[in-house]
Structure formats: C-alpha cells, structure tokens
Coordinates of C-alpha atoms in Angstrom, one line a residue:
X10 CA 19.5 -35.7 -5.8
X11 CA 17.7 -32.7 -7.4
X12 CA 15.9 -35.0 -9.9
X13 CA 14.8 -37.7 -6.7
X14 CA 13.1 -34.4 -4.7
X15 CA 11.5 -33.3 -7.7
X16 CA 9.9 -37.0 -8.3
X17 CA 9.1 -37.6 -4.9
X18 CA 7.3 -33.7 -5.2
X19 CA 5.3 -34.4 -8.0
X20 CA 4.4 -38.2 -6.8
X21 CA 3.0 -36.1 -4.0
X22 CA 0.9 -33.7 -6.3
X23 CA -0.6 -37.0 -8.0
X24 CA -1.4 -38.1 -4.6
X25 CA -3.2 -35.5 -3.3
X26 CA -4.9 -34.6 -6.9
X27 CA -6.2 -38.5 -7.1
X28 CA -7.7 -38.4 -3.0
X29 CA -9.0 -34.4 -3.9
X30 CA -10.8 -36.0 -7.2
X31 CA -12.2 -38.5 -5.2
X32 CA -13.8 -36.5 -2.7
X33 CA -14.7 -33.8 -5.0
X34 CA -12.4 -31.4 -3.1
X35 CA -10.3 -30.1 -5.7
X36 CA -10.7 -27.1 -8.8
X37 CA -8.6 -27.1 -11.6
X38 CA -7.2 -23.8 -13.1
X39 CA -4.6 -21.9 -15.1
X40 CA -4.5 -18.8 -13.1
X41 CA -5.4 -18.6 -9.5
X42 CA -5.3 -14.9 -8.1
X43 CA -5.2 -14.5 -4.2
X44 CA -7.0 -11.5 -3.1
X45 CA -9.6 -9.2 -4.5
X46 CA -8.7 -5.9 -4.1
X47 CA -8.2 -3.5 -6.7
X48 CA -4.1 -5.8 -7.6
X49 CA -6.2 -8.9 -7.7
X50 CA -9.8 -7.6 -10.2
X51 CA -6.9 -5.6 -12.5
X52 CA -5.4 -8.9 -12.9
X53 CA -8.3 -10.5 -14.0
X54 CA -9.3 -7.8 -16.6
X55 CA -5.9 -7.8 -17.7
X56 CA -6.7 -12.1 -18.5
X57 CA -10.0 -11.8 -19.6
X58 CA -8.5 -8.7 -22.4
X59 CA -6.2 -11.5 -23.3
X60 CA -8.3 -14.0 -23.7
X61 CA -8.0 -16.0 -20.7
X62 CA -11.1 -17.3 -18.7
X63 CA -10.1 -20.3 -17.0
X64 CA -8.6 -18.5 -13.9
X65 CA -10.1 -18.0 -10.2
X66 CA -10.0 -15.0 -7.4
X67 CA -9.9 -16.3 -4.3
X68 CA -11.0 -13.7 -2.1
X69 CA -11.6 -14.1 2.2
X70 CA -14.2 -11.2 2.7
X71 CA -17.9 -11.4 1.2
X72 CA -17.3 -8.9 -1.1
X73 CA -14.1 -7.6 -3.6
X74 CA -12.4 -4.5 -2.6
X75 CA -9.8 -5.5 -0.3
X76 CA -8.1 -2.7 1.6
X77 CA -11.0 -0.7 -0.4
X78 CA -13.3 -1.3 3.1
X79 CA -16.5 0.5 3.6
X80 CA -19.1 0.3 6.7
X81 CA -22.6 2.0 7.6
X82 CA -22.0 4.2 10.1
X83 CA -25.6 5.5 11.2
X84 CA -26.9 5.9 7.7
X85 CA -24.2 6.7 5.8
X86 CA -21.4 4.7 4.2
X87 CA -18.1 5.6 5.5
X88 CA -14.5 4.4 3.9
X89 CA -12.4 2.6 6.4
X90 CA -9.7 2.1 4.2
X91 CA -8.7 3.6 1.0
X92 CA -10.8 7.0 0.5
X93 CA -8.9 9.8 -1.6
X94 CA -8.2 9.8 -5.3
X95 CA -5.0 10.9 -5.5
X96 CA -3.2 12.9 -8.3
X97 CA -6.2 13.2 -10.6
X98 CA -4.2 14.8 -13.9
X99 CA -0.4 15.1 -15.5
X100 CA -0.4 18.6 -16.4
X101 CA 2.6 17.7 -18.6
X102 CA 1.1 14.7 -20.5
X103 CA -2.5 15.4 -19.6
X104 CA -2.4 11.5 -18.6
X105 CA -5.2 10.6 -16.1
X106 CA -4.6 8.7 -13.0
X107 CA -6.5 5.6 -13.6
X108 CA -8.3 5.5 -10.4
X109 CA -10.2 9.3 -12.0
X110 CA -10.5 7.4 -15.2
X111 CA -12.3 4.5 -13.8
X112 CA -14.4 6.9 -11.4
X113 CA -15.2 9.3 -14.1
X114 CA -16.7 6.2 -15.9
X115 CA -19.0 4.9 -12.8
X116 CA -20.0 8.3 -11.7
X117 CA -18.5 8.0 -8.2
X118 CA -19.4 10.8 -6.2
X119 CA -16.5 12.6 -4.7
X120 CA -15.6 16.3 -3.2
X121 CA -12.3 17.8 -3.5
X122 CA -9.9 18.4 -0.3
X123 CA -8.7 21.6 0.3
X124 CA -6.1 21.0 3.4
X125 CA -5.6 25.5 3.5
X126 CA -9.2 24.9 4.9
X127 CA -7.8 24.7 8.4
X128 CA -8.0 25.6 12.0
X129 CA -5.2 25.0 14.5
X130 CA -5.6 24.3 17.8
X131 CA -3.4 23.7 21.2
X132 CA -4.4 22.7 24.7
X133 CA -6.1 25.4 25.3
X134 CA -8.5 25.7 22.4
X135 CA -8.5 27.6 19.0
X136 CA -4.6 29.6 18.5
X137 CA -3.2 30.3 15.0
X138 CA 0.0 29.0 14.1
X139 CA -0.5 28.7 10.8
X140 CA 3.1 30.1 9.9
X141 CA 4.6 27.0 11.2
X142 CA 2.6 24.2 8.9
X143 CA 3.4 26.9 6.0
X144 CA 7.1 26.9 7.3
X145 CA 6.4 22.6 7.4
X146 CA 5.4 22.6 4.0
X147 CA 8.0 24.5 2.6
X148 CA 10.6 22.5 3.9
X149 CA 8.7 19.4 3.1
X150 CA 9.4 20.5 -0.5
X151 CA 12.5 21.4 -0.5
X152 CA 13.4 18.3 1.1
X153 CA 12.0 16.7 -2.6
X154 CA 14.2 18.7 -4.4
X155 CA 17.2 18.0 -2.9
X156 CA 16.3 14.2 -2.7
X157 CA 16.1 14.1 -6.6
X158 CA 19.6 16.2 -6.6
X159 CA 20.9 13.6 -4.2
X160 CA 19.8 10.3 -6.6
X161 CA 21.5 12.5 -9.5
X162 CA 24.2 13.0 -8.2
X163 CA 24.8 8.5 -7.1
X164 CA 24.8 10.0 -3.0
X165 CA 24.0 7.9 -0.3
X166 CA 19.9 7.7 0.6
X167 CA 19.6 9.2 4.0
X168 CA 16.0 9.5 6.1
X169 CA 13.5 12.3 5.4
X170 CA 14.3 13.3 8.8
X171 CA 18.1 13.7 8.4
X172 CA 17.3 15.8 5.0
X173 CA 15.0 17.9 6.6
X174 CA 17.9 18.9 9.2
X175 CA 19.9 19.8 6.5
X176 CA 17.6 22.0 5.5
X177 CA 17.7 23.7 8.7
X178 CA 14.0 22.0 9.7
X179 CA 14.7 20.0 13.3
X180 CA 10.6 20.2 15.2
X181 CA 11.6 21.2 19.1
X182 CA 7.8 22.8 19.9
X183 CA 4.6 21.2 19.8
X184 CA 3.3 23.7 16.7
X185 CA 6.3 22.6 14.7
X186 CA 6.0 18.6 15.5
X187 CA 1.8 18.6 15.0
X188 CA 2.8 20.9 11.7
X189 CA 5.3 18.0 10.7
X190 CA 3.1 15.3 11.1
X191 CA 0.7 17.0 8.9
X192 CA 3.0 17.6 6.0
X193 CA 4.6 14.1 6.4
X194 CA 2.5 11.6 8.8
X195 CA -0.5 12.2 7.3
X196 CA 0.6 10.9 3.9
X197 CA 3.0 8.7 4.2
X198 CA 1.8 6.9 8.1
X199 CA 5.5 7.0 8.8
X200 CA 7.6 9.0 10.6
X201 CA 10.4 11.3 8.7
X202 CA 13.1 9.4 10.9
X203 CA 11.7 6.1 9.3
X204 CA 11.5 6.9 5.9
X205 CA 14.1 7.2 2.9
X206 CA 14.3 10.8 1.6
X207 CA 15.2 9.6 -2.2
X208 CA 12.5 7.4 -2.2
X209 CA 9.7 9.6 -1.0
X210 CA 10.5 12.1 -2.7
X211 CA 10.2 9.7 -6.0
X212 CA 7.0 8.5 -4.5
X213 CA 5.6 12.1 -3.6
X214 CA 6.5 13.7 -7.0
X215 CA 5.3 11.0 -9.0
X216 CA 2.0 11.5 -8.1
X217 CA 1.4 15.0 -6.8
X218 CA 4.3 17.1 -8.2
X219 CA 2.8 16.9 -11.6
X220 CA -1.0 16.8 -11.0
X221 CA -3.3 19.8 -11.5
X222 CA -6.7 19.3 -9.6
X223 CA -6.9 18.4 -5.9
X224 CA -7.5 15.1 -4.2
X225 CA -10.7 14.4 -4.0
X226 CA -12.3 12.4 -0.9
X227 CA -14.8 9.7 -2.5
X228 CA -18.4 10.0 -0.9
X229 CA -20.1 7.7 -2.8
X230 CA -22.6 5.6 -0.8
X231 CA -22.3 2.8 -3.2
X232 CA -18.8 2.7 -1.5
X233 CA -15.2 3.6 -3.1
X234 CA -14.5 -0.3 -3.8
X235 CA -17.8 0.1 -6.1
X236 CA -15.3 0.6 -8.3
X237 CA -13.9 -2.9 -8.5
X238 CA -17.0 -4.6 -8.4
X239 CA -18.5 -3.1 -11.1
X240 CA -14.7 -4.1 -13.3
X241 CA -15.2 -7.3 -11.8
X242 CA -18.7 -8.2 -12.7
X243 CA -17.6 -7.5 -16.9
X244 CA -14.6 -10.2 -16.7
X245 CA -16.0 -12.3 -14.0
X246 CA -18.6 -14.8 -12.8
X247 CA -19.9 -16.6 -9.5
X248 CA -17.9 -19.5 -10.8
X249 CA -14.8 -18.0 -10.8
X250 CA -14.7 -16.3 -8.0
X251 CA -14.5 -17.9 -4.5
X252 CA -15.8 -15.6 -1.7
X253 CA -15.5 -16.6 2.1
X254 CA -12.7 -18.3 1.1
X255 CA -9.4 -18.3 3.7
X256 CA -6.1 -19.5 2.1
X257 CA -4.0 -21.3 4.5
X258 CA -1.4 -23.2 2.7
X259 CA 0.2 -22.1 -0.7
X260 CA 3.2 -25.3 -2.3
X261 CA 4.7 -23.4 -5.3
X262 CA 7.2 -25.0 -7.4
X263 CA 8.7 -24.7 -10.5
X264 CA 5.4 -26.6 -12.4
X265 CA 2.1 -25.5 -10.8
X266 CA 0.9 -23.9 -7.3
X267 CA -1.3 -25.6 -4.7
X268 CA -3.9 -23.7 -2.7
X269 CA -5.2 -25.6 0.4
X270 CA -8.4 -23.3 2.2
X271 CA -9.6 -23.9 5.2
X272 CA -12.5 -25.8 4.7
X273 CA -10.3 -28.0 3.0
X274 CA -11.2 -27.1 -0.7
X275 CA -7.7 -27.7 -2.9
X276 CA -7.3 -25.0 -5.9
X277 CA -4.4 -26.3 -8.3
X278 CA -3.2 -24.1 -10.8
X279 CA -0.6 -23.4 -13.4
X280 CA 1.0 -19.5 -12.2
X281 CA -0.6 -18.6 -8.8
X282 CA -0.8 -14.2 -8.2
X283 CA -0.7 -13.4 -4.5
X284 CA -2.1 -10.0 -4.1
X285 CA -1.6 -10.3 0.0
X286 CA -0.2 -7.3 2.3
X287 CA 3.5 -7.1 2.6
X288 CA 1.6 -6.9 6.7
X289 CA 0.5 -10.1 5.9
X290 CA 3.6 -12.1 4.3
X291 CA 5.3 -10.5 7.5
X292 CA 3.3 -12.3 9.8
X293 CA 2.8 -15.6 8.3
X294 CA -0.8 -15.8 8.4
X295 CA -0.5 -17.9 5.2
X296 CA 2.0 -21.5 5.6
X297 CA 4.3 -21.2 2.1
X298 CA 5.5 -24.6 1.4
X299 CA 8.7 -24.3 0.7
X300 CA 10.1 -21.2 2.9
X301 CA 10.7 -18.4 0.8
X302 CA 14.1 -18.2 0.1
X303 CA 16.4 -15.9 2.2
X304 CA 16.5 -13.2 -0.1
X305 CA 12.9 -13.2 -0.5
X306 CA 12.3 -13.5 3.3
X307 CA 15.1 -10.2 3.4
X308 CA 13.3 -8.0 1.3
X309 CA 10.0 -8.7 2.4
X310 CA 10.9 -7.7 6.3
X311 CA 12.9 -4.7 4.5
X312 CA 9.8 -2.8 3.6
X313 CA 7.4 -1.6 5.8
X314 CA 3.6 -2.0 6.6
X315 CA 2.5 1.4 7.6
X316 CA -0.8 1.6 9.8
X317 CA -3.5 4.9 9.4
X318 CA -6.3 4.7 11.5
X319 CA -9.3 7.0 11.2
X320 CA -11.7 7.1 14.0
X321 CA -15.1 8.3 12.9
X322 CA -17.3 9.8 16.3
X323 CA -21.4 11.6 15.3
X324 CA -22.3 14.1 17.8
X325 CA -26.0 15.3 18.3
X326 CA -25.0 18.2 16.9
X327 CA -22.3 20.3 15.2
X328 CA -20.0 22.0 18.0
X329 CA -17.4 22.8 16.1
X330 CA -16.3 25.7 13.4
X331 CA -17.3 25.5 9.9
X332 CA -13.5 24.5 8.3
X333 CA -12.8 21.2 6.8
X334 CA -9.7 20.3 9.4
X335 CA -8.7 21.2 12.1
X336 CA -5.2 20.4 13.1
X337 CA -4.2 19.5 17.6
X338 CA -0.9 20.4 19.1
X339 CA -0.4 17.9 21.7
X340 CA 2.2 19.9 24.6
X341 CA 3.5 16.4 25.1
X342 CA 3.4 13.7 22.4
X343 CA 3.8 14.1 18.5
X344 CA 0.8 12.4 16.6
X345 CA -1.4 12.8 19.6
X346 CA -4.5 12.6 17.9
X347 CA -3.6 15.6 15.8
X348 CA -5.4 16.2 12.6
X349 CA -9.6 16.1 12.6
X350 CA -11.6 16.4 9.7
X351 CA -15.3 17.6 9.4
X352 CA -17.6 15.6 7.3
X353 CA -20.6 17.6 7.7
X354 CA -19.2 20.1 5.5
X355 CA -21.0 20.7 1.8
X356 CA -20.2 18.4 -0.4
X357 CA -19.1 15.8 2.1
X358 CA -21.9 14.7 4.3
X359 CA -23.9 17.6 5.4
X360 CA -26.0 18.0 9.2
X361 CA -24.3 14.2 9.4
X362 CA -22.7 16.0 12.8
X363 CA -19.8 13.5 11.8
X364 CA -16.1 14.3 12.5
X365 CA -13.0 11.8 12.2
X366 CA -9.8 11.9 13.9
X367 CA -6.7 10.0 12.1
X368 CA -3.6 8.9 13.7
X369 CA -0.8 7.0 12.2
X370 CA 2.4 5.0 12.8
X371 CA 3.4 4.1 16.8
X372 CA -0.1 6.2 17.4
X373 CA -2.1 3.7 15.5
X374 CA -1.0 1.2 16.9
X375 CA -1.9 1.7 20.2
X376 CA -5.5 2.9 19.7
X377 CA -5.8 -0.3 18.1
X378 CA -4.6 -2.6 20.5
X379 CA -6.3 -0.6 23.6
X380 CA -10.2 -0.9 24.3
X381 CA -12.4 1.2 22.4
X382 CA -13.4 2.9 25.9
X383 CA -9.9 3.8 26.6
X384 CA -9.5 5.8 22.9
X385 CA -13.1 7.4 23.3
X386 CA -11.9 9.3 26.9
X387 CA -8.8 10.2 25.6
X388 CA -10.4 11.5 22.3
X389 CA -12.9 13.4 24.4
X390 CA -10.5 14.8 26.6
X391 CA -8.7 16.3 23.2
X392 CA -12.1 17.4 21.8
X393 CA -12.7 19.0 25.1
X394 CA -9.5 21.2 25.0
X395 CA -10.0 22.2 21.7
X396 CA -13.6 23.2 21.9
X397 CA -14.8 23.2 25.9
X398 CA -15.9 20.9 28.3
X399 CA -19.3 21.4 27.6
X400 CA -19.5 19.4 24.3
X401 CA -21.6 16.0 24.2
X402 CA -20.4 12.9 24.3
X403 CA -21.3 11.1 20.8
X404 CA -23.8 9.2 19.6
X405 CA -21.9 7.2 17.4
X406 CA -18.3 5.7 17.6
X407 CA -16.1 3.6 15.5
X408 CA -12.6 2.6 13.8
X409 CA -11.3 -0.6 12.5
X410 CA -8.5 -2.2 13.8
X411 CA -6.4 -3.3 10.9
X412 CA -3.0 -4.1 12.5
X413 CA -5.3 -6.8 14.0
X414 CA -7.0 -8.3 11.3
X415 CA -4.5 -11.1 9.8
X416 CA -6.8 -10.5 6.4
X417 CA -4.4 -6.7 6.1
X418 CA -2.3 -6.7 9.5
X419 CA -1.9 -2.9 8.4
X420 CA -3.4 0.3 5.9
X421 CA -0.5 0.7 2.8
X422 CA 3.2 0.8 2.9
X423 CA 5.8 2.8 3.2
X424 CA 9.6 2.2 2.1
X425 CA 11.7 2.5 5.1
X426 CA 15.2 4.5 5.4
X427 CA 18.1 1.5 4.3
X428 CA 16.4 -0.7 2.2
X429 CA 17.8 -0.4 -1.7
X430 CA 16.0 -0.5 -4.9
X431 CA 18.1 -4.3 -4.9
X432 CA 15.8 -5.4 -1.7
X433 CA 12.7 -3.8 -3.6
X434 CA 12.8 -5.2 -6.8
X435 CA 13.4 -8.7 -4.9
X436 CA 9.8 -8.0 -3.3
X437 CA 8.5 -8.1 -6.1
X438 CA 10.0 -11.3 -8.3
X439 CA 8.1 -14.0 -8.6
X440 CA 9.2 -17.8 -6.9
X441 CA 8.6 -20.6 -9.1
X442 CA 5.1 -20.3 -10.1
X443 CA 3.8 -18.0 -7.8
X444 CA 3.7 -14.2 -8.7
X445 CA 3.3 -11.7 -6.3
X446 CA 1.2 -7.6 -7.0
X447 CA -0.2 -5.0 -5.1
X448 CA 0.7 -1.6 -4.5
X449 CA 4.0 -2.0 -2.1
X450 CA 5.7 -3.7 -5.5
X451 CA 5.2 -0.4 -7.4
X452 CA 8.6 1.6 -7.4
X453 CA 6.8 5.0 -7.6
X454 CA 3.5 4.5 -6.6
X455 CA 4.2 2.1 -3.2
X456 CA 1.0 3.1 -0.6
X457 CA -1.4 4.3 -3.2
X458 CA -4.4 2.8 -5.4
X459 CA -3.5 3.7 -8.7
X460 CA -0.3 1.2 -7.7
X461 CA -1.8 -1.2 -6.9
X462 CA -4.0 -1.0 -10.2
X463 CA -0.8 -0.6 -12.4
X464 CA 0.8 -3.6 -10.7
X465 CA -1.9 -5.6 -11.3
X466 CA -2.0 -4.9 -15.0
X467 CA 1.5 -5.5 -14.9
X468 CA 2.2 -8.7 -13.5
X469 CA -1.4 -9.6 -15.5
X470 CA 0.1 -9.4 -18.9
X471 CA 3.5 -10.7 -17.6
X472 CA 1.5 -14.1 -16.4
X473 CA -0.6 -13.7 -19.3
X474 CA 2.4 -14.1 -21.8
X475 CA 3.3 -16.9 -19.9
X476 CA 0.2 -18.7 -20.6
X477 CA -0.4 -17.8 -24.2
X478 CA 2.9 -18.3 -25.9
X479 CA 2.8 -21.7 -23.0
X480 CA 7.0 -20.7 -22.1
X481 CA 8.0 -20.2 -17.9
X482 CA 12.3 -19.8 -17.3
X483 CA 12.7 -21.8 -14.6
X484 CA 14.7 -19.1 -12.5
X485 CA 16.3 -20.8 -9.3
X486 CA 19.2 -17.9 -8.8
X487 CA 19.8 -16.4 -5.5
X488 CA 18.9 -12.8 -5.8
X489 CA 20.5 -11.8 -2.5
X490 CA 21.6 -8.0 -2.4
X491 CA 25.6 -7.4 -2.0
X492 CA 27.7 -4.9 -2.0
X493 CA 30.7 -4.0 -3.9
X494 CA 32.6 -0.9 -4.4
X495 CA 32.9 1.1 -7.3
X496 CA 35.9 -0.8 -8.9
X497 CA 34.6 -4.3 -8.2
X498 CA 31.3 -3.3 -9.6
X499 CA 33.7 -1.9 -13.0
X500 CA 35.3 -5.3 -12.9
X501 CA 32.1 -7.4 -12.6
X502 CA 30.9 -5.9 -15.7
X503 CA 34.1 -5.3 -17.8
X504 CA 34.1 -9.4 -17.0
X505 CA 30.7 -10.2 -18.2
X506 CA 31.3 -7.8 -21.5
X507 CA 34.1 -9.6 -22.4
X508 CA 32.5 -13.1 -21.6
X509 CA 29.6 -11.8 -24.3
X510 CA 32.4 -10.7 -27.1
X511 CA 33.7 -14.2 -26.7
X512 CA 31.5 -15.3 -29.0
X513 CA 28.8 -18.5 -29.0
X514 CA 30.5 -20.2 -26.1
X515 CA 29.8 -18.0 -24.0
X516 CA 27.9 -18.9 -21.0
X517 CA 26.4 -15.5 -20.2
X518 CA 22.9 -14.4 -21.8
X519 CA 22.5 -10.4 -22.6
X520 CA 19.9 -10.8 -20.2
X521 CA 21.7 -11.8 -17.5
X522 CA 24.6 -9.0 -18.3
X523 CA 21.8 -6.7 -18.6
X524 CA 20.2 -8.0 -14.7
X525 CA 24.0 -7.5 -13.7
X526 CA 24.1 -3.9 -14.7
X527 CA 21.1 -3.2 -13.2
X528 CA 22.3 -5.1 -9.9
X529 CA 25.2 -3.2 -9.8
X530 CA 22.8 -0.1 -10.0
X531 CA 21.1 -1.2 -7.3
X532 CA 24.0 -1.6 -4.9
X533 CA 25.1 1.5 -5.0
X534 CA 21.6 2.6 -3.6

C-alpha cells in the first residue's frame, strides 16, 4: 500500500513538473530557503562557505530582513522590530555575540542602554519608587538562581510567577506590578504566570549573565537589517533570490519539496528550509501538504508567539525630563502602557522630540487590533498624567501591527510554562525534506537575534552535509512526547542496552539508544 501512495505521489510530481516545464512556470533547485531574515541569509552563507550555489531565498517582502523591520518615521529611520544587540561579550571566554561581530564589521551605529537612567511615574505625575523595581530586580535574579538549582536537582519546571512567590515576591500594588513588568515583560513579552522558570532562566543567563558591556539600541539609518543585506549581497544574486514572492503551498516528502507561490510560479527542490514564525505555522497562513504530523502539530502549538509592540509618537517639542525611560504605574491594569523611552537623548536621536511607548503580551494585542485613534487618546491621556494636560498632541504617530500581518502574526517567542524540552526539540526536527530554523528552535537563545543567526548556521551545514556527501535517513518515527516514571524509564533503557550487547542481530542502532536516553531525559522535564 505504502509503495502504491508513494507511485501515485511521484506520478503526480512528474505531472505537474511536465505542465510547469511547459508553461515555463517552474525553477529547479537543490536548496530552497523560505524567509529572509537573519535564519534564512545565515543559511545561505552557511551553503555558499560550502560550496553550494544552486539554492534560492524566497522571501515575501521587497527587501531581506524579516522580523529585522525598519520605517521612516519623519526623517529618521526607526526599527519596528528587532532593535537591541544583546549580550555583546562572554566575559568568561571573551566570545563575541555574533550579532557585535557582524556589526562591528559594517560599522552599525548604535548607543548603549542604560535602564538605571529612569524616572517613575503614577497617575498623578513624577513619584519615586525606585526601591520597588530595585526590589523587582532582585528577585528577578534570584528567581535565575534557583531555577538552575531546580534543573540540577531533576525538579519539576514551575512558572516564573510561582518561583517568584517562593521567593517571597507576589505584586499586590501598582509600583510593584509596573516594576515587574519592567524586570520581566519587557524582555521576555510574556507574563511570569506564562512562562517556565527553568527555561528562562536558561534563556536569560545564556545571554546576559555572562556578558560585560550593555545592550546597545542600533541607530543606524541604513537600518538594523543592513546587516543582512550586506551578508546577503557576498553569497547571493538577483537570480537566486525571489522577492515579492508569497508561498502558499509547501508538499514535502521523503524525495524533494514543492513550493507553489501565488502567482503560480512552482519552486522544486531537493531539502526545502522554512525560516517562517512559529505565529505563522500556528495560523496556517501557509497549506502544508501532507498535515504535519501530530507530534509536530503538538509542539508547534506548545510554544508560544510573544507580541511587543512599540508605538513611536514626535511632539513639536520636548516636554519631558532629560532621562532615557521613564517607567507608568497604571492604579488599575498591569502593562498599561508602562515603560516610555526617549529618543531625543544624545546618542540616540537628538531634538528628534521622539518618544516610544512599548506594551507587550494581552496589552499588545489589543492596541493592535483597536483603531489607531482609539490607542493615540488613551496614550495621551497617560502622557497627560504623567506630565500635565497642557502637553501637545503629536505631530507624528505610528506602530505596526504584527499580530496582524500573516507575514510574522507576532515579534519573537517565548517558551511557555508546561512545555518540555521533548515538545521543543520536536519543533525543531525536520519532516521529510523540509527543515525548519529561526530563533524559537534555539534551546538557549529562543526570542533573540543571535538565535536565530546560530540556527541558521546550524541547520545550514546539517542540510549542507546532506547535499555534499548526497545521503538523507528517511525518518518516518512518531516523535510524540510520553511519560514514564522513573523505573519504566530504567527499564526502557536497561532493554535497549542489552538489545545492543546482543551482538550483530540486534535491531537497535547506538543512535537510536542514544535518541532514547535523551527522550527519557526529556520526559522527565
């Protein structure tokens, strides 16, 4: 039966690649890549260092960059998107985040954030509770400590939230939720209750609990996704790189991935790499031919597509203090528009008269889905409790809504509290053919660039090796996570030992012994 689907499959292929030839609808490649962000051009270098040119990005905007989304906002460029390098230097290893490196080569312009720089603020204008976001942050850290002590020690993962109670941190007043939000929120857009302690605390550590300088906000008018386009233009060419180009149908088999646009252009290729959202695979903007299987389906609506919005207003002129943020307590909603940031500072944008507000999570959300009207008067009603009622209204106004756009359908993710490393590590295994990068894949870097840039170079060489030494292990398995207590897990493995010891006949691999130890290392999580 198996062999009859698989004939009728590939008569299909022939079909479609002998109407596609006729109408001279069709492109022929080894490697397709879907997306060009920073994933998709690092999986391109990664090729072209190998040796591979015959491969094709596929990318839906004008221009590479992905999530990496500039505009002109009066005359200056603004980042929509992705806009701090993060982590810049291992003070341990002196190992550079890749994102400096690759900065440091183009010269991008960038100003380092100082977040003690800060003003708080209630409903009824300037008040200093500073104590409370140092009290935040402290228990923010010690909330990382105990996380790694807990994934020492094999415990159950619990939510930030429920760690931070056991620390004796539980937010009742308005100064301790705003001070929250900005030691967790503004990081991570995700609430403590919805995140997994053990794994932000990997996240968190692995790229600021070692690193020296501090972030530093890009400025560059050439634009932060400068960066990729610059990588792109040594490895790539106008022929292989299709822009204004929306994917809508991706069959992946076992022997080769089809890509059907909409204009009705038919890429067929050897490995396909999708560099697309875990937002995106969540709402099935794209048709995958055949449904992902359930496992795949299960960790993919495991993990979690955060949303960060920054709203960027210009005023005629500067009415506020000179301070880089300034950070709102709300008497009545947590993440009410809390945490401003000035960017006509030195070294950011000076006289601009620009500031930007950021919400995140449920916040985001609705701003994006209301009328811009509706979020200018209740941002002006905030500005006007903070600062007076005699401020102007702005001469500029803007944010993007990318919940809305099926191209992102959200900013970065976050992992959620309950889903295992098992779940994770399915996110990121390849089906048949067709490959999957970006920065929710990475284990310690999930919701940051330099992820997505080491995922990329990742899952480049592995598709690389694939198509130099011309081997692919068909892998049909079902990957679906189970549980099993601590002496069926013993058993399981003492059973697969002795199944190796038994010599040649054995029908178990060392790899497949090896993928059950780590299995039964990620049930336990």
């Amino acid at each position: 039966m198996a062999s009859s689907k698989n004939m009728i499959h590939l008569g299909l292929i022939l079909l479609i690649d002998f109407f596609s030839l006729c109408t001279g609808r069709l492109i022929r490649t080894k490697v397709v890549i879907l997306g060009g962000g920073m994933a998709g051009v690092m999986v391109a270098r990664t090729l072209s260092e190998k040796g591979i040119s015959d491969f094709l990005i596929i990318e839906a905007e004008s221009v590479l960059g992905g999530r990496m989304k500039e505009t002109t906002f009066d005359k200056y460029t603004i980042e929509l998107g992705a806009n701090w390098i993060e982590g810049i230097r291992n003070h341990e290893t002196g190992e550079e985040n890749p994102i400096w490196t690759m900065a440091t080569k183009y010269n991008l312009t960038s100003t380092a954030t100082d977040t003690d720089d800060l003003l708080t603020y209630d409903q009824n204008g300037q008040f200093n509770y500073s104590d409370v976001v140092d009290q935040a942050f402290a228990h923010f850290k010690q909330v990382l400590d105990d996380a790694t002590k807990r994934e020492e020690s094999n415990l159950e993962d619990l939510s930030f939230a429920e760690g931070q109670r056991l620390r004796g941190w539980i937010p009742t007043t308005s100064y301790e939720k705003v001070a929250d939000w900005w030691a967790f929120d503004f990081e991570f857009a995700d609430r403590p209750t919805a995140s997994s302690m053990i794994r932000t605390a990997a996240n968190e550590k692995a790229t600021h609990g070692q690193r020296l300088e501090d972030d530093q906000f890009v400025t560059d008018q050439r634009g932060y996704a400068f960066l990729v386009r610059e990588e792109a233009k040594r490895i790539a060419t106008n022929n292989n790189i299709l822009y204004n180009s929306t994917i809508t149908t991706i069959e992946y088999s076992n022997s080769s991935v089809n890509i059907t646009l909409r204009n009705g252009l038919i890429i067929w290729a050897d490995y396909a790499i999708c560099t697309f959202s875990v937002g995106v695979l969540q709402h099935n903007d794209v048709h995958f031919i055949p449904a992902f299987p359930a496992w795949k389906q299960e960790s993919i609506f495991s993990f979690k597509m955060a949303t960060y919005t920054k709203i960027f207003l210009q005023f005629p002129h500067k009415f506020w203090s000179n301070a880089q943020f300034f950070l709102y307590a709300d008497p009545y909603r947590r993440g009410y528009y809390p945490q401003w940031q000035s960017l006509s500072e030195i070294g950011f944008f000076p006289d601009s008269n620009i500031l930007v507000v950021t919400v995140v999570a449920d916040q985001a959300l609705i701003v994006e889905a209301q009328s811009k009207n509706q979020t200018l008067i209740e941002i002006m009603d905030v500005l006007r409790s903070m600062n007076g009622k005699n401020i102007p209204e702005p001469n500029n106004f803007y944010y993007y809504r990318w919940t809305l756009d099926p191209l992102y359908r959200g900013s970065y993710s976050n992992w959620p509290t309950g889903t295992s490393l098992c779940q994770h590590n399915n996110l990121g295994r390849p089906i048949g053919r067709l490959h999957f990068t970006g920065e929710a894949y990475s284990q310690e870097y999930y919701g940051f660039l330099h992820g997505a840039y080491l995922e990329g170079l990742k899952i480049g060489k592995k598709v690389a090796d694939y198509v130099l030494n011309k081997t692919f292990r068909t892998d049909n398995r079902d990957y679906s996570c189970k549980q099993h207590s601590s002496r069926e897990q013993k058993r399981i493995i003492l059973s697969l030992l002795s199944k190796l010891k038994s010599g040649k006949n054995s029908k178990v691999s060392k790899f497949e012994f090896l993928q059950s130890i780590q299995n039964s290392h990620d049930f336990k999580r």
